[in-house]
Structures are given as C-alpha cells and as structure tokens.
Amino acid sequence: MATAKDIIETQIPAKLQSKPELAKEINAIIHFDVSGDGGGKWTLDTTKPDGWVSEGLNGASKMTVTVSNDDFVKIREGKLNAQMAAMQGKLKFKPMDMGLAMKLAKLLG
C-alpha cells in the first residue's frame, strides 16, 4: 500500500518531471504535514528547476497542507474527494488559498 512518503517523494517528482508546466503553474513553496503511520513533514518547492521535494519544513511556505496519511492516500487514489475531505476538515490548507489548492489538486490528481 502506498504511503504519503511514496506519494510525496516519488510520485509527485515523477509527475513534475513529466509535466514541468505544473511546477511553473504552482510556483510556490508548500509544506505537507502528514499525521499517522507513513506520515511526516515535507517541503514541496516548485520555484526551483528540480529537487522539488525535501524532508522537513524548509523555507517560507505559501501554504501548509495538513492531512492524515490514510486520507492523503485515499485522495491520491481517488477514493476520497479532496473537496469533501476539505469540507469535512480532514484536509486543511493554511492559509486557505483556493487558487493554489486547485493547482495542487492537479498535481495530486
């Protein structure tokens, strides 16, 4: 079974490599704070040409995404709707920047 670590460290960089326009579109530092088994803290920095993902919370983020590992995996696998998860408080964006959240959804979808 996939974990947030697999998704953030392997799948996201692979998607950014195959679709570099997504990195340009997001163009921000985003922190992921994932709770539970398989969780952790990561930084996604799409302002750089490569090496987008690092462990830990690095730099000044435009947004922090807080979610449990289980829900993050379900969202990634299409088993949980991201908008529903956000409405239920399972997926939190701080600050709530809808535009940036939608761009991020394209990357995770």
C-alpha positions as protocol buffer text, in pm:
chain_id: "A"
residue {
  index: 1
  type: MET
  ca { x: 0 y: 0 z: 0 }
}
residue {
  index: 2
  type: ALA
  ca { x: 120 y: 350 z: -84 }
}
residue {
  index: 3
  type: THR
  ca { x: 209 y: 597 z: 191 }
}
residue {
  index: 4
  type: ALA
  ca { x: 233 y: 976 z: 193 }
}
residue {
  index: 5
  type: LYS
  ca { x: 613 y: 929 z: 177 }
}
residue {
  index: 6
  type: ASP
  ca { x: 584 y: 734 z: -153 }
}
residue {
  index: 7
  type: ILE
  ca { x: 345 y: 988 z: -299 }
}
residue {
  index: 8
  type: ILE
  ca { x: 540 y: 1297 z: -196 }
}
residue {
  index: 9
  type: GLU
  ca { x: 896 y: 1168 z: -251 }
}
residue {
  index: 10
  type: THR
  ca { x: 841 y: 953 z: -562 }
}
residue {
  index: 11
  type: GLN
  ca { x: 509 y: 1015 z: -739 }
}
residue {
  index: 12
  type: ILE
  ca { x: 500 y: 1396 z: -715 }
}
residue {
  index: 13
  type: PRO
  ca { x: 855 y: 1447 z: -851 }
}
residue {
  index: 14
  type: ALA
  ca { x: 779 y: 1198 z: -1133 }
}
residue {
  index: 15
  type: LYS
  ca { x: 465 y: 1392 z: -1226 }
}
residue {
  index: 16
  type: LEU
  ca { x: 653 y: 1725 z: -1215 }
}
residue {
  index: 17
  type: GLN
  ca { x: 920 y: 1579 z: -1443 }
}
residue {
  index: 18
  type: SER
  ca { x: 662 y: 1461 z: -1695 }
}
residue {
  index: 19
  type: LYS
  ca { x: 458 y: 1785 z: -1666 }
}
residue {
  index: 20
  type: PRO
  ca { x: 700 y: 2071 z: -1591 }
}
residue {
  index: 21
  type: GLU
  ca { x: 423 y: 2323 z: -1664 }
}
residue {
  index: 22
  type: LEU
  ca { x: 260 y: 2217 z: -1334 }
}
residue {
  index: 23
  type: ALA
  ca { x: 566 y: 2333 z: -1139 }
}
residue {
  index: 24
  type: LYS
  ca { x: 554 y: 2670 z: -1320 }
}
residue {
  index: 25
  type: GLU
  ca { x: 181 y: 2699 z: -1251 }
}
residue {
  index: 26
  type: ILE
  ca { x: 211 y: 2624 z: -878 }
}
residue {
  index: 27
  type: ASN
  ca { x: 535 y: 2826 z: -840 }
}
residue {
  index: 28
  type: ALA
  ca { x: 534 y: 2818 z: -459 }
}
residue {
  index: 29
  type: ILE
  ca { x: 677 y: 2652 z: -150 }
}
residue {
  index: 30
  type: ILE
  ca { x: 420 y: 2421 z: 6 }
}
residue {
  index: 31
  type: HIS
  ca { x: 459 y: 2234 z: 333 }
}
residue {
  index: 32
  type: PHE
  ca { x: 298 y: 1895 z: 391 }
}
residue {
  index: 33
  type: ASP
  ca { x: 229 y: 1794 z: 750 }
}
residue {
  index: 34
  type: VAL
  ca { x: 100 y: 1436 z: 736 }
}
residue {
  index: 35
  type: SER
  ca { x: -5 y: 1256 z: 1056 }
}
residue {
  index: 36
  type: GLY
  ca { x: -20 y: 885 z: 1133 }
}
residue {
  index: 37
  type: ASP
  ca { x: 184 y: 585 z: 1014 }
}
residue {
  index: 38
  type: GLY
  ca { x: 367 y: 663 z: 689 }
}
residue {
  index: 39
  type: GLY
  ca { x: 330 y: 1034 z: 755 }
}
residue {
  index: 40
  type: GLY
  ca { x: 587 y: 1303 z: 821 }
}
residue {
  index: 41
  type: LYS
  ca { x: 676 y: 1656 z: 718 }
}
residue {
  index: 42
  type: TRP
  ca { x: 789 y: 1756 z: 371 }
}
residue {
  index: 43
  type: THR
  ca { x: 851 y: 2065 z: 165 }
}
residue {
  index: 44
  type: LEU
  ca { x: 749 y: 2093 z: -200 }
}
residue {
  index: 45
  type: ASP
  ca { x: 934 y: 2382 z: -365 }
}
residue {
  index: 46
  type: THR
  ca { x: 819 y: 2430 z: -724 }
}
residue {
  index: 47
  type: THR
  ca { x: 1009 y: 2760 z: -755 }
}
residue {
  index: 48
  type: LYS
  ca { x: 1326 y: 2554 z: -821 }
}
residue {
  index: 49
  type: PRO
  ca { x: 1415 y: 2389 z: -1155 }
}
residue {
  index: 50
  type: ASP
  ca { x: 1449 y: 2047 z: -984 }
}
residue {
  index: 51
  type: GLY
  ca { x: 1495 y: 1879 z: -644 }
}
residue {
  index: 52
  type: TRP
  ca { x: 1143 y: 1990 z: -558 }
}
residue {
  index: 53
  type: VAL
  ca { x: 1083 y: 1770 z: -256 }
}
residue {
  index: 54
  type: SER
  ca { x: 1278 y: 1773 z: 69 }
}
residue {
  index: 55
  type: GLU
  ca { x: 1211 y: 1620 z: 409 }
}
residue {
  index: 56
  type: GLY
  ca { x: 1117 y: 1858 z: 688 }
}
residue {
  index: 57
  type: LEU
  ca { x: 960 y: 2203 z: 671 }
}
residue {
  index: 58
  type: ASN
  ca { x: 1204 y: 2422 z: 480 }
}
residue {
  index: 59
  type: GLY
  ca { x: 1171 y: 2783 z: 370 }
}
residue {
  index: 60
  type: ALA
  ca { x: 875 y: 3019 z: 398 }
}
residue {
  index: 61
  type: SER
  ca { x: 571 y: 2835 z: 268 }
}
residue {
  index: 62
  type: LYS
  ca { x: 282 y: 2991 z: 81 }
}
residue {
  index: 63
  type: MET
  ca { x: 60 y: 2716 z: 217 }
}
residue {
  index: 64
  type: THR
  ca { x: 69 y: 2428 z: 465 }
}
residue {
  index: 65
  type: VAL
  ca { x: -136 y: 2117 z: 388 }
}
residue {
  index: 66
  type: THR
  ca { x: -237 y: 1916 z: 695 }
}
residue {
  index: 67
  type: VAL
  ca { x: -387 y: 1570 z: 645 }
}
residue {
  index: 68
  type: SER
  ca { x: -362 y: 1215 z: 781 }
}
residue {
  index: 69
  type: ASN
  ca { x: -160 y: 957 z: 586 }
}
residue {
  index: 70
  type: ASP
  ca { x: -471 y: 743 z: 531 }
}
residue {
  index: 71
  type: ASP
  ca { x: -680 y: 1029 z: 393 }
}
residue {
  index: 72
  type: PHE
  ca { x: -391 y: 1157 z: 177 }
}
residue {
  index: 73
  type: VAL
  ca { x: -352 y: 812 z: 19 }
}
residue {
  index: 74
  type: LYS
  ca { x: -730 y: 785 z: -35 }
}
residue {
  index: 75
  type: ILE
  ca { x: -735 y: 1128 z: -204 }
}
residue {
  index: 76
  type: ARG
  ca { x: -440 y: 1029 z: -426 }
}
residue {
  index: 77
  type: GLU
  ca { x: -610 y: 700 z: -522 }
}
residue {
  index: 78
  type: GLY
  ca { x: -939 y: 876 z: -595 }
}
residue {
  index: 79
  type: LYS
  ca { x: -1121 y: 702 z: -308 }
}
residue {
  index: 80
  type: LEU
  ca { x: -1180 y: 1029 z: -124 }
}
residue {
  index: 81
  type: ASN
  ca { x: -1288 y: 1352 z: -294 }
}
residue {
  index: 82
  type: ALA
  ca { x: -1047 y: 1633 z: -199 }
}
residue {
  index: 83
  type: GLN
  ca { x: -1326 y: 1892 z: -177 }
}
residue {
  index: 84
  type: MET
  ca { x: -1531 y: 1665 z: 51 }
}
residue {
  index: 85
  type: ALA
  ca { x: -1222 y: 1596 z: 263 }
}
residue {
  index: 86
  type: ALA
  ca { x: -1162 y: 1972 z: 296 }
}
residue {
  index: 87
  type: MET
  ca { x: -1527 y: 2034 z: 390 }
}
residue {
  index: 88
  type: GLN
  ca { x: -1511 y: 1754 z: 650 }
}
residue {
  index: 89
  type: GLY
  ca { x: -1194 y: 1903 z: 798 }
}
residue {
  index: 90
  type: LYS
  ca { x: -982 y: 1600 z: 703 }
}
residue {
  index: 91
  type: LEU
  ca { x: -776 y: 1809 z: 461 }
}
residue {
  index: 92
  type: LYS
  ca { x: -666 y: 2153 z: 578 }
}
residue {
  index: 93
  type: PHE
  ca { x: -496 y: 2433 z: 386 }
}
residue {
  index: 94
  type: LYS
  ca { x: -339 y: 2721 z: 579 }
}
residue {
  index: 95
  type: PRO
  ca { x: -391 y: 2987 z: 464 }
}
residue {
  index: 96
  type: MET
  ca { x: -695 y: 2882 z: 258 }
}
residue {
  index: 97
  type: ASP
  ca { x: -582 y: 2987 z: -89 }
}
residue {
  index: 98
  type: MET
  ca { x: -838 y: 2828 z: -321 }
}
residue {
  index: 99
  type: GLY
  ca { x: -641 y: 2907 z: -637 }
}
residue {
  index: 100
  type: LEU
  ca { x: -327 y: 2741 z: -505 }
}
residue {
  index: 101
  type: ALA
  ca { x: -526 y: 2449 z: -363 }
}
residue {
  index: 102
  type: MET
  ca { x: -681 y: 2387 z: -708 }
}
residue {
  index: 103
  type: LYS
  ca { x: -337 y: 2390 z: -875 }
}
residue {
  index: 104
  type: LEU
  ca { x: -213 y: 2145 z: -613 }
}
residue {
  index: 105
  type: ALA
  ca { x: -514 y: 1921 z: -682 }
}
residue {
  index: 106
  type: LYS
  ca { x: -398 y: 1892 z: -1047 }
}
residue {
  index: 107
  type: LEU
  ca { x: -61 y: 1769 z: -925 }
}
residue {
  index: 108
  type: LEU
  ca { x: -211 y: 1516 z: -683 }
}
residue {
  index: 109
  type: GLY
  ca { x: -494 y: 1403 z: -913 }
}
